[in-house]
Each structure stands twice: as structure tokens, then as C-alpha cells.
CSV table of C-alpha atoms in Angstrom, one decimal:
chain,number,residue,atom,x,y,z
A,232,MET,CA,0.1,0.0,0.2
A,233,LYS,CA,1.2,3.4,-0.8
A,234,LYS,CA,2.5,5.6,1.9
A,235,GLY,CA,0.3,8.4,0.9
A,236,ARG,CA,-2.8,6.1,0.9
A,237,LEU,CA,-2.0,4.6,4.3
A,238,LEU,CA,-1.7,8.1,5.8
A,239,THR,CA,-5.1,9.3,4.3
A,240,ILE,CA,-6.8,6.1,5.8
A,241,CYS,CA,-5.1,6.5,9.2
A,242,LEU,CA,-6.3,10.3,9.3
A,243,GLY,CA,-9.7,9.2,8.4
A,244,LEU,CA,-9.7,6.6,11.2
A,245,VAL,CA,-8.6,9.2,13.6
A,246,LEU,CA,-11.3,11.7,12.7
A,247,LEU,CA,-14.0,8.9,13.0
A,248,PHE,CA,-12.8,8.1,16.4
A,249,ALA,CA,-12.7,11.8,17.4
A,250,GLY,CA,-16.2,12.3,16.0
A,251,VAL,CA,-17.4,9.2,17.9
A,252,LEU,CA,-16.0,10.6,21.1
A,253,THR,CA,-17.6,14.1,20.3
A,254,GLY,CA,-20.9,12.7,19.7
A,255,CYS,CA,-20.8,10.8,23.1
A,256,SER,CA,-19.5,14.0,24.8
A,257,SER,CA,-22.5,16.2,23.2
A,258,GLN,CA,-24.9,13.4,24.3
A,259,LYS,CA,-23.5,13.2,27.7
A,260,SER,CA,-23.7,17.2,27.8
A,261,ALA,CA,-27.0,17.4,26.6
A,262,SER,CA,-28.2,14.7,29.1
A,263,ALA,CA,-26.4,16.8,32.0
A,264,LYS,CA,-28.0,19.9,30.9
A,265,LYS,CA,-31.5,18.0,31.3
A,266,ASP,CA,-30.5,16.4,34.6
A,267,SER,CA,-29.1,19.8,36.2
A,268,GLY,CA,-29.6,19.9,40.0
A,269,LYS,CA,-31.2,23.2,39.7
A,270,ILE,CA,-34.6,24.3,38.3
A,271,THR,CA,-35.2,28.1,37.6
A,272,VAL,CA,-38.5,29.6,37.4
A,273,VAL,CA,-39.1,32.9,35.9
A,274,PHE,CA,-41.8,35.4,36.5
A,275,TYR,CA,-43.4,38.2,34.7
A,276,PRO,CA,-43.3,41.7,36.3
A,277,ASN,CA,-46.8,41.4,37.7
A,278,GLU,CA,-46.0,38.0,39.9
A,279,SER,CA,-42.6,39.5,40.6
A,280,ALA,CA,-44.3,42.1,42.9
A,281,LYS,CA,-43.6,41.9,46.8
A,282,ASN,CA,-47.1,40.9,47.4
A,283,PHE,CA,-46.7,37.5,45.5
A,284,THR,CA,-43.8,36.6,47.5
A,285,GLY,CA,-45.4,34.2,49.6
A,286,SER,CA,-47.1,32.4,46.5
A,287,ARG,CA,-43.8,32.2,44.7
A,288,GLU,CA,-42.0,30.6,47.7
A,289,GLU,CA,-45.0,28.0,47.9
A,290,MET,CA,-44.5,27.2,44.3
A,291,LYS,CA,-40.7,26.8,44.9
A,292,LYS,CA,-41.4,24.5,47.7
A,293,GLN,CA,-43.8,22.4,45.6
A,294,ILE,CA,-41.4,22.1,42.9
A,295,HIS,CA,-38.7,21.1,45.3
A,296,GLU,CA,-40.8,18.4,46.9
A,297,ALA,CA,-42.0,16.9,43.4
A,298,THR,CA,-38.4,16.8,41.8
A,299,GLY,CA,-36.0,16.8,44.7
A,300,LYS,CA,-34.1,19.6,43.0
A,301,GLU,CA,-33.0,22.9,44.1
A,302,VAL,CA,-35.3,25.6,42.9
A,303,ASP,CA,-34.4,29.2,41.9
A,304,ILE,CA,-37.0,32.0,41.6
A,305,GLN,CA,-36.1,34.9,39.1
A,306,THR,CA,-38.4,37.8,39.2
A,307,THR,CA,-38.3,40.4,36.3
A,308,THR,CA,-39.3,44.2,35.9
A,309,ASP,CA,-39.4,43.5,31.9
A,310,TYR,CA,-41.6,41.0,30.2
A,311,ASN,CA,-39.0,40.7,27.4
A,312,VAL,CA,-36.3,39.5,30.2
A,313,ALA,CA,-38.8,36.7,31.1
A,314,ILE,CA,-39.4,35.7,27.5
A,315,GLU,CA,-35.7,35.5,26.9
A,316,ALA,CA,-34.9,33.7,29.9
A,317,ILE,CA,-37.2,30.6,29.1
A,318,ALA,CA,-36.6,30.5,25.4
A,319,SER,CA,-32.7,30.5,25.9
A,320,GLY,CA,-32.9,28.0,28.7
A,321,LYS,CA,-31.6,30.1,31.5
A,322,ALA,CA,-34.9,29.3,33.2
A,323,GLN,CA,-36.7,26.0,32.9
A,324,LEU,CA,-39.9,27.0,33.9
A,325,ALA,CA,-41.9,30.2,33.3
A,326,PHE,CA,-45.0,31.9,34.5
A,327,MET,CA,-46.4,33.8,31.9
A,328,GLY,CA,-49.2,35.0,29.4
A,329,ALA,CA,-50.4,33.6,26.1
A,330,ASP,CA,-48.8,36.3,23.9
A,331,GLY,CA,-45.4,36.0,25.8
A,332,TYR,CA,-45.6,32.1,25.5
A,333,ILE,CA,-46.0,32.4,21.8
A,334,GLN,CA,-42.9,34.7,21.4
A,335,ALA,CA,-40.8,32.4,23.3
A,336,HIS,CA,-41.9,29.4,21.4
A,337,ALA,CA,-41.2,31.3,18.1
A,338,GLN,CA,-37.7,31.6,19.4
A,339,ASN,CA,-37.4,28.1,20.6
A,340,LYS,CA,-40.0,25.6,19.7
A,341,LYS,CA,-38.6,23.4,22.7
A,342,VAL,CA,-40.6,25.9,24.8
A,343,VAL,CA,-44.2,24.5,25.2
A,344,PRO,CA,-47.1,24.9,27.7
A,345,PHE,CA,-47.7,22.3,29.9
A,346,LEU,CA,-50.3,23.6,32.5
A,347,LEU,CA,-53.2,25.8,32.3
A,348,GLN,CA,-56.0,27.0,34.8
A,349,SER,CA,-59.4,25.6,34.0
A,350,GLY,CA,-62.4,27.6,33.6
A,351,GLU,CA,-65.1,27.6,36.4
A,352,ASP,CA,-66.4,24.2,35.6
A,353,GLY,CA,-63.0,22.4,35.8
A,354,THR,CA,-62.4,22.1,32.1
A,355,ASP,CA,-60.5,24.2,29.4
A,356,LYS,CA,-64.0,25.7,28.3
A,357,GLY,CA,-64.1,29.4,29.6
A,358,ALA,CA,-60.6,29.1,30.7
A,359,SER,CA,-60.0,32.9,30.3
A,360,TYR,CA,-59.8,36.2,32.0
A,361,ARG,CA,-60.6,39.7,31.1
A,362,SER,CA,-59.1,42.5,29.2
A,363,TYR,CA,-60.3,46.2,29.9
A,364,LEU,CA,-59.8,49.6,28.5
A,365,MET,CA,-60.6,51.8,31.4
A,366,VAL,CA,-61.1,55.6,31.9
A,367,PRO,CA,-61.4,57.8,34.7
A,368,LYS,CA,-65.1,57.9,36.2
A,369,ASP,CA,-65.6,61.6,35.9
A,370,LYS,CA,-64.8,61.5,32.1
A,371,ALA,CA,-66.5,58.2,31.4
A,372,GLU,CA,-69.9,60.0,30.0
A,373,SER,CA,-67.7,61.4,27.1
A,374,TYR,CA,-67.1,57.9,25.8
A,375,LYS,CA,-70.7,57.3,25.1
A,376,LYS,CA,-72.3,57.1,21.8
A,377,ASP,CA,-76.2,56.8,21.5
A,378,GLY,CA,-76.1,56.2,24.9
A,379,LYS,CA,-73.6,53.3,24.9
A,380,TYR,CA,-69.8,53.1,25.9
A,381,ASP,CA,-67.7,53.3,22.6
A,382,ILE,CA,-64.0,53.5,21.8
A,383,ASP,CA,-64.5,56.0,19.2
A,384,LYS,CA,-63.2,58.7,21.2
A,385,ILE,CA,-59.8,57.1,22.1
A,386,LYS,CA,-58.1,58.0,18.8
A,387,GLY,CA,-55.7,60.8,19.4
A,388,GLU,CA,-55.6,60.4,23.2
A,389,LYS,CA,-53.0,59.2,25.5
A,390,ILE,CA,-53.1,55.8,26.2
A,391,SER,CA,-51.1,53.2,28.5
A,392,PHE,CA,-50.6,49.7,27.8
A,393,VAL,CA,-48.6,47.1,29.8
A,394,SER,CA,-45.9,45.8,27.4
A,395,THR,CA,-45.9,44.9,23.7
A,396,SER,CA,-45.4,41.3,25.2
A,397,SER,CA,-48.7,41.4,27.0
A,398,THR,CA,-51.7,39.4,25.7
A,399,SER,CA,-54.4,41.2,27.7
A,400,GLY,CA,-52.5,44.6,28.1
A,401,TYR,CA,-51.6,45.0,24.6
A,402,ALA,CA,-52.4,42.2,22.0
A,403,VAL,CA,-56.2,41.9,22.9
A,404,PRO,CA,-57.0,45.5,23.4
A,405,THR,CA,-54.9,46.5,20.0
A,406,ASP,CA,-56.8,43.9,18.3
A,407,GLU,CA,-60.1,45.3,19.1
A,408,ILE,CA,-58.8,48.7,18.3
A,409,GLN,CA,-57.4,47.4,15.0
A,410,LYS,CA,-61.0,46.1,14.0
A,411,HIS,CA,-63.0,49.1,15.3
A,412,PHE,CA,-61.1,51.6,13.2
A,413,LYS,CA,-60.4,49.4,10.4
A,414,LEU,CA,-56.6,49.8,10.5
A,415,GLU,CA,-54.6,47.7,8.1
A,416,ASN,CA,-52.3,46.6,10.9
A,417,LYS,CA,-51.1,47.7,14.3
A,418,ASP,CA,-48.0,49.3,13.6
A,419,LYS,CA,-49.4,52.8,14.4
A,420,LEU,CA,-50.6,51.9,17.8
A,421,ALA,CA,-47.3,51.0,19.5
A,422,GLU,CA,-46.0,54.5,19.6
A,423,GLY,CA,-47.1,58.1,20.1
A,424,GLY,CA,-47.8,60.5,17.1
A,425,LYS,CA,-49.5,58.2,14.9
A,426,PHE,CA,-52.9,57.0,16.0
A,427,PHE,CA,-52.6,58.1,19.6
A,428,ASP,CA,-51.1,61.4,20.9
A,429,LYS,CA,-48.9,59.5,23.3
A,430,VAL,CA,-48.4,55.8,24.3
A,431,LEU,CA,-47.1,54.9,27.7
A,432,TYR,CA,-46.1,51.4,29.0
A,433,GLY,CA,-46.7,50.5,32.7
A,434,SER,CA,-44.3,47.2,32.5
A,435,SER,CA,-47.1,45.7,34.6
A,436,HIS,CA,-50.8,45.7,34.8
A,437,PRO,CA,-50.8,47.8,38.1
A,438,GLY,CA,-48.3,50.0,36.4
A,439,SER,CA,-50.7,50.7,33.4
A,440,ALA,CA,-53.5,51.6,35.9
A,441,ILE,CA,-51.3,53.9,37.8
A,442,ASN,CA,-50.4,55.9,34.7
A,443,LEU,CA,-54.2,56.2,34.3
A,444,LEU,CA,-54.9,57.2,38.0
A,445,LYS,CA,-52.0,59.8,38.1
A,446,GLY,CA,-53.5,61.4,34.8
A,447,ASP,CA,-50.6,60.8,32.7
A,448,ALA,CA,-53.0,58.6,30.2
A,449,ASP,CA,-56.4,59.3,29.0
A,450,VAL,CA,-57.1,55.4,28.7
A,451,ALA,CA,-55.5,52.3,30.0
A,452,ALA,CA,-55.3,48.8,29.1
A,453,PHE,CA,-54.8,46.1,31.8
A,454,ASP,CA,-56.6,42.9,33.1
A,455,ASP,CA,-58.9,41.9,35.8
A,456,ILE,CA,-56.7,39.2,37.8
A,457,ASP,CA,-53.8,41.4,38.3
A,458,LEU,CA,-56.0,44.3,39.7
A,459,THR,CA,-58.2,42.3,42.0
A,460,PRO,CA,-56.0,43.1,45.1
A,461,PHE,CA,-56.4,46.9,44.5
A,462,LEU,CA,-59.6,47.4,42.8
A,463,ASP,CA,-63.4,46.6,44.0
A,464,VAL,CA,-66.4,46.6,41.5
A,465,LYS,CA,-68.7,49.5,42.9
A,466,ASP,CA,-71.1,49.3,40.3
A,467,GLY,CA,-72.0,46.4,37.7
A,468,SER,CA,-69.7,43.3,37.2
A,469,TYR,CA,-66.2,42.4,36.1
A,470,ASP,CA,-67.8,41.2,32.7
A,471,LYS,CA,-69.9,44.0,32.1
A,472,VAL,CA,-69.1,47.2,29.9
A,473,GLY,CA,-69.7,50.4,31.9
A,474,SER,CA,-69.1,49.0,35.5
A,475,THR,CA,-67.5,51.3,37.9
A,476,PHE,CA,-64.2,50.1,39.8
A,477,LYS,CA,-63.1,51.9,42.9
A,478,VAL,CA,-59.6,51.7,44.3
A,479,LYS,CA,-59.8,49.9,47.8
A,480,ASP,CA,-59.3,51.7,51.0
A,481,ASP,CA,-56.8,49.1,52.1
A,482,ALA,CA,-54.8,48.9,48.8
A,483,ASP,CA,-51.2,48.6,49.1
A,484,ALA,CA,-48.6,51.0,47.3
A,485,PRO,CA,-48.7,52.1,44.7
A,486,PHE,CA,-52.3,52.5,44.9
A,487,ALA,CA,-52.5,53.5,48.6
A,488,GLU,CA,-52.5,57.3,47.4
A,489,PHE,CA,-55.4,56.8,45.1
A,490,LYS,CA,-57.6,55.3,47.7
A,491,GLY,CA,-61.2,56.0,46.7
A,492,LYS,CA,-60.4,57.0,43.1
A,493,GLU,CA,-63.0,55.5,40.5
A,494,LEU,CA,-62.5,54.1,36.9
A,495,VAL,CA,-65.0,52.9,34.4
A,496,ASN,CA,-64.3,50.1,31.7
A,497,ILE,CA,-65.6,51.1,28.2
A,498,SER,CA,-64.3,47.7,26.8
A,499,VAL,CA,-64.3,44.0,28.2
A,500,LEU,CA,-62.7,41.3,26.2
A,501,PRO,CA,-62.0,37.7,27.1
A,502,VAL,CA,-58.4,36.5,26.8
A,503,GLN,CA,-56.9,32.7,27.0
A,504,ASN,CA,-55.7,31.8,30.3
A,505,GLY,CA,-51.7,32.0,30.3
A,506,PRO,CA,-49.8,28.8,30.7
A,507,PHE,CA,-47.1,27.5,33.1
A,508,VAL,CA,-44.4,26.8,30.6
A,509,VAL,CA,-41.5,24.5,30.4
A,510,ASN,CA,-38.3,24.4,28.3
A,511,THR,CA,-38.0,20.7,27.3
A,512,GLU,CA,-34.6,21.2,26.2
A,513,THR,CA,-33.2,22.0,29.7
A,514,LEU,CA,-35.8,20.2,32.0
A,515,SER,CA,-36.1,16.5,31.7
A,516,ASP,CA,-39.4,14.6,31.0
A,517,LYS,CA,-39.0,13.0,34.4
A,518,ASP,CA,-39.0,16.3,36.4
A,519,ARG,CA,-41.8,17.8,34.1
A,520,LYS,CA,-44.1,14.8,34.7
A,521,ALA,CA,-43.2,15.0,38.4
A,522,ILE,CA,-44.2,18.7,38.4
A,523,GLU,CA,-47.3,18.1,36.3
A,524,LYS,CA,-48.4,15.4,38.8
A,525,ARG,CA,-47.9,17.6,41.8
A,526,PHE,CA,-49.7,20.7,40.3
A,527,THR,CA,-52.7,18.9,39.2
A,528,SER,CA,-53.0,17.2,42.8
A,529,LYS,CA,-54.7,18.6,45.7
A,530,ASP,CA,-51.3,19.8,47.2
A,531,VAL,CA,-51.7,22.6,44.8
A,532,THR,CA,-55.3,23.0,43.6
A,533,GLU,CA,-56.5,23.3,47.3
A,534,ASN,CA,-53.4,25.0,48.4
A,535,PRO,CA,-54.8,28.7,49.5
A,536,LYS,CA,-51.0,30.0,49.0
A,537,LEU,CA,-51.1,29.2,45.4
A,538,MET,CA,-54.7,29.1,44.5
A,539,ALA,CA,-56.9,31.4,46.6
A,540,LYS,CA,-60.4,30.6,46.9
A,541,PRO,CA,-63.1,33.3,45.8
A,542,GLY,CA,-63.1,36.5,47.6
A,543,SER,CA,-59.6,36.0,49.2
A,544,LYS,CA,-57.4,39.3,49.5
A,545,THR,CA,-54.3,37.5,49.3
A,546,PRO,CA,-52.6,37.8,45.8
A,547,THR,CA,-51.8,34.3,44.7
A,548,LEU,CA,-50.4,32.9,41.3
A,549,TRP,CA,-53.6,31.4,40.3
A,550,GLN,CA,-57.3,32.8,41.7
A,551,LYS,CA,-60.3,30.2,41.9
A,552,LYS,CA,-63.6,31.6,40.6
A,553,SER,CA,-65.3,28.5,41.8
A,554,ALA,CA,-64.7,25.4,43.8
A,555,LYS,CA,-64.2,23.2,40.6
A,556,MET,CA,-61.2,25.2,39.2
A,557,THR,CA,-58.1,23.4,38.9
A,558,LEU,CA,-55.0,22.9,36.8
A,559,LEU,CA,-55.1,21.0,33.5
A,560,PRO,CA,-52.4,19.7,31.2
A,561,VAL,CA,-52.3,21.7,28.1
A,562,ASP,CA,-50.6,21.9,24.7
A,563,ASP,CA,-49.8,24.3,21.9
A,564,ASP,CA,-52.7,23.5,19.9
A,565,TRP,CA,-55.0,24.9,22.8
A,566,TYR,CA,-53.5,28.3,22.0
A,567,LYS,CA,-54.3,28.4,18.5
A,568,PRO,CA,-56.8,31.4,18.6
A,569,THR,CA,-53.9,33.5,20.5
A,570,HIS,CA,-51.6,32.3,17.9
A,571,GLU,CA,-53.8,33.8,15.2
A,572,LEU,CA,-54.4,37.0,17.2
A,573,VAL,CA,-50.8,37.7,17.7
A,574,GLY,CA,-49.7,36.8,14.0
A,575,LYS,CA,-51.8,39.6,12.8
């Protein structure tokens, strides 16, 4: 055999052997990544607030007991930080809204939903909450048209949204605005000087409400579940347009200085409940299944630190609207309506 050919064969064998080792190393690395001794859970700004500390700590305890792993809690002040954390794998679990989940899933298909709070009947039917457009009570009458509340007047005004990554604080209300005003797309709605005189972002649902209460915005978008610790329905109901909401007398900061102030909802829209999300690339199936089993059991669904009963004043990660409400397994297909909404 010629010397050159022998050298080529030897070199090929060396490269092949190196490839096998690299493959083994890669598989071992991926396995090690999934079997990490630590699980990080990231939260949106709303659930990162101080008054949710007890509920976050209880979630940490339940995940630790289910998996035996050390659990880290990552709070944020920006929706995009939470989305990036779960999409990149820096966090293995995320508590987020439907829009944010879809953005994270678009960045990394390994990010999928796995738990959903049910509707009042204990199924995924009616598994939703509400998105509002609200105005100050003393100016509410000016938003009526033919005796009914209408959003015609909001064009050219100052508006506050939560974040462009918020489902109920941006995606849903801007979809209604786009349809109402027959806009080609939502591009003009994201910043001031185009459709609105000024566009503010509260970074959280309470933050958007504060922009309205301070007078920095004429109208504001936010949801019901994140404001229940601060607002009571004075007249009407949570799902009725034209209802009056009053800042509670015992409201904590930053609402304390606005006690007694009243707001009126001129728009009420349903929103799909947000999912508990997992990055399947960085969390093993074993851990995911253990967490799913624990969180669909009475240890969580009847735990007042995680799922408060109707009328409770304690902020928890999930709020029960009926005794039957529970957590259910869910997949990406269930979020098709929000996929379509976000894709517009």
C-alpha cells in the first residue's frame, strides 16, 4: 500500500474516532443539561411584585418536593427578560401569558405549555380572564355614543398599555382597536404621534393602571386578575361594559395614594388563560411529569397559598372563581386563537 494512501486511511480513522467521542460527549452534555440539579422559574413583572412573595415561595417548595431539585426564583421588571430567559434555557419553567409564551415558542420550539388554569367548570372551556380599556369615572360619560360606551373617542388620546409582550395589556386591546377603526395593521398603535397622541407602557398591569390614576394617560389597558388586590367593583360586574371600579381603602402601594378613586371600563374582552411553560430542552421529562403530577393534585389545587378561594384578599399565582377550578395539562394546539391574534 502506498504511503500516501495509508496516511489518508489513518487520518480518516482518527477523525472518525474523534467524531464518535465528540458525539458521546455531546449526548452526555445534553443529558447533563436536562439532569441539572437546579430548576429556575422565571416570572413576569406582575407576579414578581412583593405581594406575590408568599405564593412564589410556595411554588418553589412544591417544585422542590416534586423533583428533589434545588429551585431558584427569578423575578423580572420587563416582560422581554422573562421571555428571553425561558427561550434561551436560562430558566426551565416560566409563569407567563399566552402572548409571551407564543413569542418564546417562536424563538425556541422546545418551549411549550404544559399546565393551564381551568374554567369555572373544571375544564378548558371558559378558561379565560378579561382585558379592559378603562377611563376615569369623571370623564366616562364623554365616551358614550348613542347612550352606550364606545371606543371612538380614544383616537388621538394618551393611552397606557402594559407591554407589547402582554396578551391582555396589549395584544387583545390593540386587536379590538384595529378592528374598530379598520386599520390595516397595528403598527401605528405601538408609539405616539401616529394613531394616539402619546403611548405609555406600565411594564405591569398595576403600572398601567397607575398611569391612568395619575392622569398621565386618558385611557389604559390592563386585566382583571392582576388588579383584584387593588380594585373592587362598585357598580356593575367584572364582565359588564360600563362597570365602575373603585380603588380599595386598604390597597397597598402604589395604589394607596389613590384610595377611593374610581374608574370605568369602556371595553371588556376575553383572554385565554396564560400557561405554565417548560423548556423541554433544559428540563427532563421525568422532572416535568413529576411537576405536572404534583400541580394537578390537591397539594396545589386546594392550596390557598397558590390558588386562593373566591373573595380572598391574598394575591396568589392562580385565583379560584369556583370550587371546581383546577390546573389541567395543556399543549400548543389549545393556544391557536392567540397564535392567530398575535400573528396579525
